[in-house]
PDB file of C-alpha atoms and ligand atoms in Angstrom:
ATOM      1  CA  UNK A  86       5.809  22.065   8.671  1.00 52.00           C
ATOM      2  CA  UNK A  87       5.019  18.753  11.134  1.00 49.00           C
ATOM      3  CA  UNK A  88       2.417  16.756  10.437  1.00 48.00           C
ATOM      4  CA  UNK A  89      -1.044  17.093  12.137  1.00 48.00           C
ATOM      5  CA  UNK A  90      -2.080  15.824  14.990  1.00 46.00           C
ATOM      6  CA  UNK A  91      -5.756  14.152  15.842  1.00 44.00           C
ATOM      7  CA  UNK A  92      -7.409  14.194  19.178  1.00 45.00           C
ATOM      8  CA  UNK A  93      -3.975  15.131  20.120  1.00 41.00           C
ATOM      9  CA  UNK A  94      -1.899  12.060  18.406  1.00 45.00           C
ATOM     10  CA  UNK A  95       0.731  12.876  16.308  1.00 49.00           C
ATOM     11  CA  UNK A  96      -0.139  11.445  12.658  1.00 63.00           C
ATOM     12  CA  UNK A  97       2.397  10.767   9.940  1.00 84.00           C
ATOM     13  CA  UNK A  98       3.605  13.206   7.726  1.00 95.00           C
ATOM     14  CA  UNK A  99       2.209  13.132   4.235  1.00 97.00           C
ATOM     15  CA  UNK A 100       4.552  13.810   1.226  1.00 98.00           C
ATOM     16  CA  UNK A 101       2.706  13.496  -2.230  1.00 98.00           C
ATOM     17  CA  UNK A 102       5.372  12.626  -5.159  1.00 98.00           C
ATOM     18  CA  UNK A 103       3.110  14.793  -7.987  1.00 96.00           C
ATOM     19  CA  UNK A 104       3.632  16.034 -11.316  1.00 95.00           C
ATOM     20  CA  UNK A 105       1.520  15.257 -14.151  1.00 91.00           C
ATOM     21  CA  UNK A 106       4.905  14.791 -16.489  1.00 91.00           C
ATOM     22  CA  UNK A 107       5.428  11.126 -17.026  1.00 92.00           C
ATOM     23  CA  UNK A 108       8.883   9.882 -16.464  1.00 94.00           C
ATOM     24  CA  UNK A 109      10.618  12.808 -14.250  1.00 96.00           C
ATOM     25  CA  UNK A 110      11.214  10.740 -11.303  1.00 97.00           C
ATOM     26  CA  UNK A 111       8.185  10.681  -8.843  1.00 98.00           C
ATOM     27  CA  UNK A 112       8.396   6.786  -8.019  1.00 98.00           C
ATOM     28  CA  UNK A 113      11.963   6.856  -7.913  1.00 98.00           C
ATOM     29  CA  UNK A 114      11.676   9.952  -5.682  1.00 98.00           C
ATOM     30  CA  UNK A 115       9.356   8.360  -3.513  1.00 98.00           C
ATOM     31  CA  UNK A 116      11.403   5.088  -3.153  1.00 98.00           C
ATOM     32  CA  UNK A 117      14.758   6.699  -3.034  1.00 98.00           C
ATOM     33  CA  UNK A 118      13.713   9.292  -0.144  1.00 98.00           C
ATOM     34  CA  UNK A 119      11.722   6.607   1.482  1.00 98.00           C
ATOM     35  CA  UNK A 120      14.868   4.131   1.877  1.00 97.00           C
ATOM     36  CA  UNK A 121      16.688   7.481   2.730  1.00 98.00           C
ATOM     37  CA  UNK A 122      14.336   8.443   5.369  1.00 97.00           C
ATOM     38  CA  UNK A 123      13.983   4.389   6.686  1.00 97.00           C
ATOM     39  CA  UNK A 124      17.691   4.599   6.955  1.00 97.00           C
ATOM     40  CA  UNK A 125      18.100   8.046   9.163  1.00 96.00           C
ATOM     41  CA  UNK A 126      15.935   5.514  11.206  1.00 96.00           C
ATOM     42  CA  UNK A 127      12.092   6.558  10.299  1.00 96.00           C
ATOM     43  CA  UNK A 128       8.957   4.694  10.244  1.00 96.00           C
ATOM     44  CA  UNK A 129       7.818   4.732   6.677  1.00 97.00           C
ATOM     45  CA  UNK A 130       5.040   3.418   4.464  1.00 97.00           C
ATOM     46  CA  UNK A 131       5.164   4.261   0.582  1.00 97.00           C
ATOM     47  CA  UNK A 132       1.685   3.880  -0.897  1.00 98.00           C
ATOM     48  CA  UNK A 133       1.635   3.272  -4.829  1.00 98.00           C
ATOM     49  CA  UNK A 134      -1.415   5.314  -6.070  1.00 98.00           C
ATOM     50  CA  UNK A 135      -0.226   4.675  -9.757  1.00 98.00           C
ATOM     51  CA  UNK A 136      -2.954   2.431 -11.160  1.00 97.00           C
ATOM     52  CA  UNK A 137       0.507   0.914 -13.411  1.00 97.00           C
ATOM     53  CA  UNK A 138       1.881  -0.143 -10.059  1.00 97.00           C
ATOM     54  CA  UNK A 139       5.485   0.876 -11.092  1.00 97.00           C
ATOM     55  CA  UNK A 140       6.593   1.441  -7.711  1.00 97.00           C
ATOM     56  CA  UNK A 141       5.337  -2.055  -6.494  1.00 97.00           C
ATOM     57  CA  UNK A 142       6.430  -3.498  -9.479  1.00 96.00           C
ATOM     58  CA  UNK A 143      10.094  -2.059  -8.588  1.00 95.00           C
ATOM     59  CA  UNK A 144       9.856  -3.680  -4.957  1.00 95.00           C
ATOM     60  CA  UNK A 145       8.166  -7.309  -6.956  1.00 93.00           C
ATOM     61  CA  UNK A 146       4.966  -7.038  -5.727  1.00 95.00           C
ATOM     62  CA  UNK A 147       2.554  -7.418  -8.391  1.00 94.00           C
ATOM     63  CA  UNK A 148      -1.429  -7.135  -8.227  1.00 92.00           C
ATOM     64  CA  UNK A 149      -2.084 -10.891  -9.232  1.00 91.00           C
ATOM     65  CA  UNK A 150      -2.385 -12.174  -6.076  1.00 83.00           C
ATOM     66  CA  UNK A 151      -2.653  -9.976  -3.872  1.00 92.00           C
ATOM     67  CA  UNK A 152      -5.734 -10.071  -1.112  1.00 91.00           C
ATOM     68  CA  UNK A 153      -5.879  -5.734  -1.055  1.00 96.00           C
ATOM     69  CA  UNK A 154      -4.027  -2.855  -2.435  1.00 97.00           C
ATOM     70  CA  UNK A 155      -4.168   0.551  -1.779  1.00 97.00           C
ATOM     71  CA  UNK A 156      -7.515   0.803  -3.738  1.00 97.00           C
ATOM     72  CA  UNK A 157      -9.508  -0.947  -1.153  1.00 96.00           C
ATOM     73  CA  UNK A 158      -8.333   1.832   1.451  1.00 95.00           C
ATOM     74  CA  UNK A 159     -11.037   4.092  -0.829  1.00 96.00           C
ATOM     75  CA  UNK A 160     -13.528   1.557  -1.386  1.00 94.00           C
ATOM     76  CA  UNK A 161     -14.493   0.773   2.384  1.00 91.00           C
ATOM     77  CA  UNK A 162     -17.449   2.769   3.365  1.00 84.00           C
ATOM     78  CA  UNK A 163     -15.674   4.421   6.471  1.00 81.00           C
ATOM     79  CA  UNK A 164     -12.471   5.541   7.238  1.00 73.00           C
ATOM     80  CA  UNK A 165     -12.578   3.386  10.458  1.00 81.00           C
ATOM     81  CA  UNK A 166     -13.121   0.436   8.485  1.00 87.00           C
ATOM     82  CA  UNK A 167      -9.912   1.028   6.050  1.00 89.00           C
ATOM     83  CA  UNK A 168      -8.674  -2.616   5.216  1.00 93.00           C
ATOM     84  CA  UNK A 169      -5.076  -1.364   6.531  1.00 94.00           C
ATOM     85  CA  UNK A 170      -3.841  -4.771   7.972  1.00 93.00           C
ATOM     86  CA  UNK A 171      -4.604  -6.704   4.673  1.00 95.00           C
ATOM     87  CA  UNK A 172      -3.561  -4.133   2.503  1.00 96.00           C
ATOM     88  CA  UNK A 173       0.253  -3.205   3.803  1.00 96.00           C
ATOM     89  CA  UNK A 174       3.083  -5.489   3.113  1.00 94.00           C
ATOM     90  CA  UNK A 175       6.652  -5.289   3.903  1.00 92.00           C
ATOM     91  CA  UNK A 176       8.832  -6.045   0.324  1.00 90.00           C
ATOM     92  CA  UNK A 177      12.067  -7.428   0.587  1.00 81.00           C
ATOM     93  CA  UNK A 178      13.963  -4.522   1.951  1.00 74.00           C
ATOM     94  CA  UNK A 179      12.208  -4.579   4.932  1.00 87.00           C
ATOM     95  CA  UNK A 180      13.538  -0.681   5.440  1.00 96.00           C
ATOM     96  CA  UNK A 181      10.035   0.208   4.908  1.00 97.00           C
ATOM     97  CA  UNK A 182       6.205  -0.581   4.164  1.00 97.00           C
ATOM     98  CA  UNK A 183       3.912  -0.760   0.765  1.00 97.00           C
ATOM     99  CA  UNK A 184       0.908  -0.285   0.114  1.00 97.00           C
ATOM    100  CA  UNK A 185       0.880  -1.560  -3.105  1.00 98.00           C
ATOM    101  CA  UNK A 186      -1.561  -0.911  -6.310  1.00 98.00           C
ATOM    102  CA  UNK A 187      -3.503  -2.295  -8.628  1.00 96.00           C
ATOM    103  CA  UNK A 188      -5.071  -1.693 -11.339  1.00 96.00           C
ATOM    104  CA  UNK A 189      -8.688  -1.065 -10.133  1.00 96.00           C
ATOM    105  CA  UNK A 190      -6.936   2.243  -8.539  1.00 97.00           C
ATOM    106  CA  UNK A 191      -8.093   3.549 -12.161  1.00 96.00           C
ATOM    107  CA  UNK A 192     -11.722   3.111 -11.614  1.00 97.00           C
ATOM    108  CA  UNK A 193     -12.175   5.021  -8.196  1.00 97.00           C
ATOM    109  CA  UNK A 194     -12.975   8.068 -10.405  1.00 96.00           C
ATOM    110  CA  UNK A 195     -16.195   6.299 -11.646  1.00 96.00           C
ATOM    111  CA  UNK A 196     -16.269   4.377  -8.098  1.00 95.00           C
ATOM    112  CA  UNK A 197     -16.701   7.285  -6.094  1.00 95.00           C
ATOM    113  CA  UNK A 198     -18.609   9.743  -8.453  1.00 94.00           C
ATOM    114  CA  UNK A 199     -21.361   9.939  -5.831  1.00 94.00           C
ATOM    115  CA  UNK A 200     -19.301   9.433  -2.557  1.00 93.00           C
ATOM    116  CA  UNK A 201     -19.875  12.787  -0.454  1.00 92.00           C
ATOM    117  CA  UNK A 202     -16.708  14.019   0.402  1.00 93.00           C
ATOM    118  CA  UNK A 203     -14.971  12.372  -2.157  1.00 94.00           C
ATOM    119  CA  UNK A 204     -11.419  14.072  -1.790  1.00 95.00           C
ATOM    120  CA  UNK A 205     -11.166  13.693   1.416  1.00 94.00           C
ATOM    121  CA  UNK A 206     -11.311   9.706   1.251  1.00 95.00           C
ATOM    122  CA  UNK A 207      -7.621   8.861   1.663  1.00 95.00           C
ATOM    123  CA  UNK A 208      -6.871  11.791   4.387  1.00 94.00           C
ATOM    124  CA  UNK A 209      -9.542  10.397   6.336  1.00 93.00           C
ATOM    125  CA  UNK A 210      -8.199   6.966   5.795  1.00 93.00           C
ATOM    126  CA  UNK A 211      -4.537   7.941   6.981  1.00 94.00           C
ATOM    127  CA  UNK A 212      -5.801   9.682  10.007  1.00 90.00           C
ATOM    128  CA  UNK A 213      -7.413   6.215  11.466  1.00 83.00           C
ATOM    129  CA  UNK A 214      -3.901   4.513   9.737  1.00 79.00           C
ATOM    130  CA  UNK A 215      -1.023   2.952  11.481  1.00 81.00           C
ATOM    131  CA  UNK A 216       1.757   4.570  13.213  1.00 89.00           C
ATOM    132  CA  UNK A 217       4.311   5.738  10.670  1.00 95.00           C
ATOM    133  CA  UNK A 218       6.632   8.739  10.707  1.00 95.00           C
ATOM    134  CA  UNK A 219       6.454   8.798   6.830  1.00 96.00           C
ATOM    135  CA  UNK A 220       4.097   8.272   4.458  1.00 97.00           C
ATOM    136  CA  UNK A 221       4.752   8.908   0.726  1.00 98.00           C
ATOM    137  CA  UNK A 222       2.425   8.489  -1.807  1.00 98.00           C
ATOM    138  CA  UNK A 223       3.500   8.107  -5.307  1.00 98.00           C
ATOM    139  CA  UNK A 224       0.933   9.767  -7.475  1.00 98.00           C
ATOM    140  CA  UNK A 225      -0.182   9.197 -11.149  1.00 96.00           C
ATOM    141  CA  UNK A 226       0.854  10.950 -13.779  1.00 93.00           C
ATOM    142  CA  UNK A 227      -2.631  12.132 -14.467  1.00 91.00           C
ATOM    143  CA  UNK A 228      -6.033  14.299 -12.493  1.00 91.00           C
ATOM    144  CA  UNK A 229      -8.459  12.409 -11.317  1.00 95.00           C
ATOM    145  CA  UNK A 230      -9.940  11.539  -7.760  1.00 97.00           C
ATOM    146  CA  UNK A 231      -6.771   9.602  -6.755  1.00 97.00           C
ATOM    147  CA  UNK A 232      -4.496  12.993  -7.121  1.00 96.00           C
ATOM    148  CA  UNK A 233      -7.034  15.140  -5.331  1.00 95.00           C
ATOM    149  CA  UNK A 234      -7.085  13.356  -2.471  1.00 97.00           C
ATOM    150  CA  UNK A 235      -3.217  12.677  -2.294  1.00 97.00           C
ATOM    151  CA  UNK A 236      -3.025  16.639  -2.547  1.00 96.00           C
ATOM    152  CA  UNK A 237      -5.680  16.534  -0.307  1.00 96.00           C
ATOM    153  CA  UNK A 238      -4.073  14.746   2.277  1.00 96.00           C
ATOM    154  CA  UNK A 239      -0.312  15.932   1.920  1.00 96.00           C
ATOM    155  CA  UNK A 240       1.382  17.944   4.391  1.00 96.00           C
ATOM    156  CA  UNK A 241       3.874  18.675   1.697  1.00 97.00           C
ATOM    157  CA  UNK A 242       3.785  18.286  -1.914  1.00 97.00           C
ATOM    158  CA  UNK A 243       7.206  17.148  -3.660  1.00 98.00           C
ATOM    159  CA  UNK A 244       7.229  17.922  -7.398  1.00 97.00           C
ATOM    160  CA  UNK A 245       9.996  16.336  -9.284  1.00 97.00           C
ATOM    161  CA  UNK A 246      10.706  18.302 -12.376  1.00 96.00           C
ATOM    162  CA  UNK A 247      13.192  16.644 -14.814  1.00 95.00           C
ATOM    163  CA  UNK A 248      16.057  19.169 -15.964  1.00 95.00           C
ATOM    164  CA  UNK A 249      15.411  19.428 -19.367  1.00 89.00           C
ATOM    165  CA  UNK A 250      14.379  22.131 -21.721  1.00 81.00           C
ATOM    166  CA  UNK A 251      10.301  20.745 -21.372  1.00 83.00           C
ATOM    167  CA  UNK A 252      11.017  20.665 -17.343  1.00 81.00           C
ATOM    168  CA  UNK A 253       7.488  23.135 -16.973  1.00 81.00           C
ATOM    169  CA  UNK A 254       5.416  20.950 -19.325  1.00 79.00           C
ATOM    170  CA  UNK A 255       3.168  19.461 -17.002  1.00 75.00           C
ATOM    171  CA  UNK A 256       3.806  21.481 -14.233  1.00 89.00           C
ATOM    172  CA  UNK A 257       1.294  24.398 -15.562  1.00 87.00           C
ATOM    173  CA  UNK A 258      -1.953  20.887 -15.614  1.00 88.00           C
ATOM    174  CA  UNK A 259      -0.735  20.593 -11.275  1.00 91.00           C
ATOM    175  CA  UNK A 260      -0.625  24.502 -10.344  1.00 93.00           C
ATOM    176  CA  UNK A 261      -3.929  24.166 -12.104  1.00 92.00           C
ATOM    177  CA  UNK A 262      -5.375  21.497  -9.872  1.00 92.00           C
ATOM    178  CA  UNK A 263      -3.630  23.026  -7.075  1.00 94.00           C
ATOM    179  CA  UNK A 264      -5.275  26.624  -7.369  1.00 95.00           C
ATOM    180  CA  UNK A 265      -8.817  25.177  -7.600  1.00 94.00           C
ATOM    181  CA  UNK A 266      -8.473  22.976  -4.429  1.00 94.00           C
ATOM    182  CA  UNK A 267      -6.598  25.929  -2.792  1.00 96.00           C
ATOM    183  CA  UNK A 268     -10.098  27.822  -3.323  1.00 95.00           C
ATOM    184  CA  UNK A 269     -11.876  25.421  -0.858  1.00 93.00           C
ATOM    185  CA  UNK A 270      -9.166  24.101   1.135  1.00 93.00           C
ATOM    186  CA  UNK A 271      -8.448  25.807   4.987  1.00 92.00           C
ATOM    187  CA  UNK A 272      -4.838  26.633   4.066  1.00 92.00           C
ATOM    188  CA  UNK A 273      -3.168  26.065   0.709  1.00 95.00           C
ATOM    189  CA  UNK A 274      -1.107  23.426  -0.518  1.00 95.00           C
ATOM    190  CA  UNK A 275       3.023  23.194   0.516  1.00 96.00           C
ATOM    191  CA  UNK A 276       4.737  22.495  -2.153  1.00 97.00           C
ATOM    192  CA  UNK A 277       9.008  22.461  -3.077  1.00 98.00           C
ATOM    193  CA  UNK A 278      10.125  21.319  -6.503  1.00 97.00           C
ATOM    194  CA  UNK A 279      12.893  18.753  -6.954  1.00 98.00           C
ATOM    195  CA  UNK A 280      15.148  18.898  -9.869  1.00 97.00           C
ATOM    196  CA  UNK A 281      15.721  15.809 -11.069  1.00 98.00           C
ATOM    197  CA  UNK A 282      17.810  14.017 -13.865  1.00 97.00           C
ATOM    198  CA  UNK A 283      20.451  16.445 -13.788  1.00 97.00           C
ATOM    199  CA  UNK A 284      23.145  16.215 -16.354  1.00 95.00           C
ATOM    200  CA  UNK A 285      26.386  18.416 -15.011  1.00 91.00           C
ATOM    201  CA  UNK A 286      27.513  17.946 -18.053  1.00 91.00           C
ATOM    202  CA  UNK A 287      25.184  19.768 -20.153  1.00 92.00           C
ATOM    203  CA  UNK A 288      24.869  23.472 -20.532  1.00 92.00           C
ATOM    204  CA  UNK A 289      21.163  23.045 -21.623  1.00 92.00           C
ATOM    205  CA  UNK A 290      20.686  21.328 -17.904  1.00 93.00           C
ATOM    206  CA  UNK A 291      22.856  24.028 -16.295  1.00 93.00           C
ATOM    207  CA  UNK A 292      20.195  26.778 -17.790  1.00 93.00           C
ATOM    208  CA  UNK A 293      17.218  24.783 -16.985  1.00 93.00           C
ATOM    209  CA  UNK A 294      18.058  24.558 -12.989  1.00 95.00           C
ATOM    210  CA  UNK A 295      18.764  28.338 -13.534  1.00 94.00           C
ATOM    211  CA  UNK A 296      15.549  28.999 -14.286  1.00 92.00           C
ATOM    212  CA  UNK A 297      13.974  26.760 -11.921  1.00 94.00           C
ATOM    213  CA  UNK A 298      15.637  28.282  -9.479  1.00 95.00           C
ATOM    214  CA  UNK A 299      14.655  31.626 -10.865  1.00 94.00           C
ATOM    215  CA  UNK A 300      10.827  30.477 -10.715  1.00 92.00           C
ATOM    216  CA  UNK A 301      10.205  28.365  -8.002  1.00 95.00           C
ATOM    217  CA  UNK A 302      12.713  30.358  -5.253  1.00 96.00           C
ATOM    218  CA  UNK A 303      12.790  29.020  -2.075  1.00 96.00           C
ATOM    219  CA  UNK A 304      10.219  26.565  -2.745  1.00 97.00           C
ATOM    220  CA  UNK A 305      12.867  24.839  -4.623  1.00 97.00           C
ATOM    221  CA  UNK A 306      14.934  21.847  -2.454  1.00 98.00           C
ATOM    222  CA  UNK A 307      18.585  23.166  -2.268  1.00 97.00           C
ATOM    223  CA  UNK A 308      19.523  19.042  -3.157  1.00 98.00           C
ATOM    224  CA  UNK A 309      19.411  18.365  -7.373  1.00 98.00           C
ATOM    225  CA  UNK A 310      19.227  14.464  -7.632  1.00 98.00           C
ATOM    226  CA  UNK A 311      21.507  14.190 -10.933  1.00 97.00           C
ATOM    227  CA  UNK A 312      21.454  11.103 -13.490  1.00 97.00           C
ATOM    228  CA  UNK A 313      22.687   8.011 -11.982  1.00 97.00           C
ATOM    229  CA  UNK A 314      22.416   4.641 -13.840  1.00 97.00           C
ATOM    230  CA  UNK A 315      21.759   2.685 -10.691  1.00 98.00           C
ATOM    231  CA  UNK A 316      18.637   3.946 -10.465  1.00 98.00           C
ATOM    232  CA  UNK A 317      17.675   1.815 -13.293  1.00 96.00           C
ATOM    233  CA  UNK A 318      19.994  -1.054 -12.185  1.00 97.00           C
ATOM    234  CA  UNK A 319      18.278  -0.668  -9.096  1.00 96.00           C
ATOM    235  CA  UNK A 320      14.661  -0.723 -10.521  1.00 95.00           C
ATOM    236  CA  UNK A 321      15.311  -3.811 -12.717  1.00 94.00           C
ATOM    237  CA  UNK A 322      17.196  -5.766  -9.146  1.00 94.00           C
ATOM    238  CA  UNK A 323      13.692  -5.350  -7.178  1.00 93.00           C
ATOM    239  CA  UNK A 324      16.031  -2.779  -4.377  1.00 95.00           C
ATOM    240  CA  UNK A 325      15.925   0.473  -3.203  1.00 97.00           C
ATOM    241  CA  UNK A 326      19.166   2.498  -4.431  1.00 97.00           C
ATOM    242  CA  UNK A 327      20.716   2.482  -1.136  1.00 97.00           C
ATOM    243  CA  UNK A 328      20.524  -1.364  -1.113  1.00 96.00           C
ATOM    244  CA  UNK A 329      21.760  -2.244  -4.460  1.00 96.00           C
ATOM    245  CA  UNK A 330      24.764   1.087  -3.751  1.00 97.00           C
ATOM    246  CA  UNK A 331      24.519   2.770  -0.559  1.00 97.00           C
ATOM    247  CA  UNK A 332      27.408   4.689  -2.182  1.00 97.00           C
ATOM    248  CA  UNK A 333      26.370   5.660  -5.106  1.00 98.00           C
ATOM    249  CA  UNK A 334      26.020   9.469  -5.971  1.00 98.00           C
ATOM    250  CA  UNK A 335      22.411   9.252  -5.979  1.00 98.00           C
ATOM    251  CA  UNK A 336      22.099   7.817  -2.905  1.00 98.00           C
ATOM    252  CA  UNK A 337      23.799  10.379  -1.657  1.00 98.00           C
ATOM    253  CA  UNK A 338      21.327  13.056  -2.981  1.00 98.00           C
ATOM    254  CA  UNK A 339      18.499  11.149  -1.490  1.00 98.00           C
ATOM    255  CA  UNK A 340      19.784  11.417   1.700  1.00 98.00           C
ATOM    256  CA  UNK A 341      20.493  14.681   1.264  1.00 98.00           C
ATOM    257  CA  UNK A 342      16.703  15.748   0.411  1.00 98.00           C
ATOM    258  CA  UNK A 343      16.128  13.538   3.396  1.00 98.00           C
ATOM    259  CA  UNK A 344      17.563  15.790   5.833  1.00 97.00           C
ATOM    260  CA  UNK A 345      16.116  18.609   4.185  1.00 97.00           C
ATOM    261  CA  UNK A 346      12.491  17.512   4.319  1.00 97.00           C
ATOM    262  CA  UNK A 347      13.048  16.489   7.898  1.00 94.00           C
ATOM    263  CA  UNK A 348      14.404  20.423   8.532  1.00 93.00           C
ATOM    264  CA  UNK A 349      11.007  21.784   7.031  1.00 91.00           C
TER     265      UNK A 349
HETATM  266  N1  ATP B 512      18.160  10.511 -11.377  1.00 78.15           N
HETATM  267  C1  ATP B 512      17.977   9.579 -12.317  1.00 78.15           C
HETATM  268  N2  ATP B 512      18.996   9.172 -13.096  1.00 78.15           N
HETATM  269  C2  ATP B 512      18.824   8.242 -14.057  1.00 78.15           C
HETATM  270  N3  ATP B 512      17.668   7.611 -14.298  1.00 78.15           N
HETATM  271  C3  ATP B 512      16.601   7.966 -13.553  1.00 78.15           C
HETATM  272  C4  ATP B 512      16.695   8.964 -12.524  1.00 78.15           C
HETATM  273  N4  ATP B 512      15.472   9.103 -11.956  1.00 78.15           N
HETATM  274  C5  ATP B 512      14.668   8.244 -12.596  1.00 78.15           C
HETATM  275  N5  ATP B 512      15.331   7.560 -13.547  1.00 78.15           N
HETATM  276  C6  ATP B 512      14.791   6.557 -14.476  1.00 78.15           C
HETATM  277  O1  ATP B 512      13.870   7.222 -15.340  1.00 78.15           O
HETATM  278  C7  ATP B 512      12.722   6.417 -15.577  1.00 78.15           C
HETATM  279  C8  ATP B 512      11.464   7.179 -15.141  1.00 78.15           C
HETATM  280  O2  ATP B 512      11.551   7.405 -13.744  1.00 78.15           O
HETATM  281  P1  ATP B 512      10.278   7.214 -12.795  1.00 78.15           P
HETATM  282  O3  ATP B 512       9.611   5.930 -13.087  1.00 78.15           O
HETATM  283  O4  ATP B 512      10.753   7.455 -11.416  1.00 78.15           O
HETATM  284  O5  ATP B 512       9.376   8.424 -13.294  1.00 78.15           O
HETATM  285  P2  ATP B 512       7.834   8.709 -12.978  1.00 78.15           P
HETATM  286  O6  ATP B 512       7.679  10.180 -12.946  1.00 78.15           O
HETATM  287  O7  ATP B 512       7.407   7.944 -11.786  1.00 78.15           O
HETATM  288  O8  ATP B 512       7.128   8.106 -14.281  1.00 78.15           O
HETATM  289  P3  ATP B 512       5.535   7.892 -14.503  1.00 78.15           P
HETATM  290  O9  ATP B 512       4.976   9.243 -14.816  1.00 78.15           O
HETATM  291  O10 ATP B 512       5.487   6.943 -15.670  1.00 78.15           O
HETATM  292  O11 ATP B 512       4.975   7.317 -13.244  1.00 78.15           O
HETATM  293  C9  ATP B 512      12.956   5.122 -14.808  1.00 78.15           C
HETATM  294  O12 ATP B 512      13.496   4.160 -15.684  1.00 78.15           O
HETATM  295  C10 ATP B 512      13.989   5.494 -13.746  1.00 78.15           C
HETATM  296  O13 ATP B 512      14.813   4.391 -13.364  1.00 78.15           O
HETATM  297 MG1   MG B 513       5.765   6.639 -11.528  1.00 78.15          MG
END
């Protein structure tokens, strides 16, 4: 499952961070297996699609400010002429590129009502990109033209799914979306759920990942990233996990999914 290639040049591989559950860790997903990925020494570019800019927030870039954001990539009238150079950035870490958001990402749906091949904006964008191994786009938690074209444009879909006993809440609104762009898409969406959160602790957790792992089969990552406070610490530091604790546990998961998404 490589990524494509266009007038035979190899293209980045696109990983969409989806669910439309708030709060089950798709920006920490995408910023904890992009520093994992950066770090087994890949080119990668994280593009915040969230119009609450929570993953740019994390790495302290904020949309006052800023001369373009990943919204502009939709706005220009041809994919050739996607504002790439103004809009990435390189946040403190320097382990890998942003494209960060703002909060005009929330108007594209009324932006691009008329636009013919409006889904197709940001794979057509990312094909005339720059060179990156990587690129993950964290998604919003809700539909709307920005999700269709990041599952539009993914190679693979990641969907993190918290452990807990609502863990398919949510999912049921993305299988939805998926099926009716499956319908008129030339091969259907790849997709492997991520348990996330986990609590060893708990028995309720235990029986969750049981039946995740009942339901979703293989498509399920083999790697369960389990609760880990420096997440947060490293949220409210402006780092990447493996900057503020290389160490840690969850680090450790990260780079485990790493190696399995590179496998695929
Ligand atoms: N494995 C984990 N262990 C502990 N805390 C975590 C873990 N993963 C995420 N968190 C924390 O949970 C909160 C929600 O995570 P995150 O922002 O990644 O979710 P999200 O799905 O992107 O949310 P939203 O739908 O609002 O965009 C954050 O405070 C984050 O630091
Ligand atoms: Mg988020």
């Amino acid at each position: 499952m490589g990524g494509r290639a266009v007038a035979g040049v190899a293209v980045a591989r696109i990983l969409a961070i989806a669910n439309q559950k708030g709060g089950v860790g798709k920006t920490t997903t995408a910023l904890s297996l992009a520093g994992a990925l950066a770090l087994a020494g890949r080119r990668v570019l994280v593009m915040d699609l969230d119009p609450h800019g929570c993953a740019s927030a994390h790495l302290g870039v904020f949309p006052e400010g800023l001369a373009a954001s990943a919204a502009d990539l939709f706005l220009a009238q041809e994919a050739g002429q996607a504002p790439w150079d103004k809009v990435i950035r390189q946040p403190g870490s320097g382990l890998f590129d942003l494209a960060p958001s703002c909060p005009r990402l929330a108007d594209l749906d009324l932006d691009l009502k008329d636009r013919k091949g409006k889904g197709i904006v940001l794979r057509q964008a990312l094909e005339s990109g720059p060179g990156y191994d990587h690129v993950l786009l964290d998604c919003p938690p809700h539909t709307g033209v920005v999700l269709v074209n990041a599952l539009v444009a993914a190679d693979l879909l990641i969907i993190p799914i918290q452990t807990d006993f609502l863990a398919l809440h949510g999912v049921r609104h993305l299988f939805d979306t998926m099926r009716a762009l499956n319908r008129v898409l030339p091969r259907p969406i790849a997709y492997r759920a991520l348990a996330t959160m986990f609590d060893r602790r708990a028995k309720a957790c235990l029986r969750v990942l049981a039946l995740l792992r009942d339901k979703f089969g293989e498509r399920m990552f083999q790697t369960v990233i389990g609760l880990d406070t420096k997440f947060r610490e490293a949220s409210a530091a402006g780092k990447v996990v493996q900057e503020l604790a290389p160490d840690c546990r969850g680090a450790g998961e990260y780079a485990r999914l790493a190696e399995e998404v590179a496998a695929l």
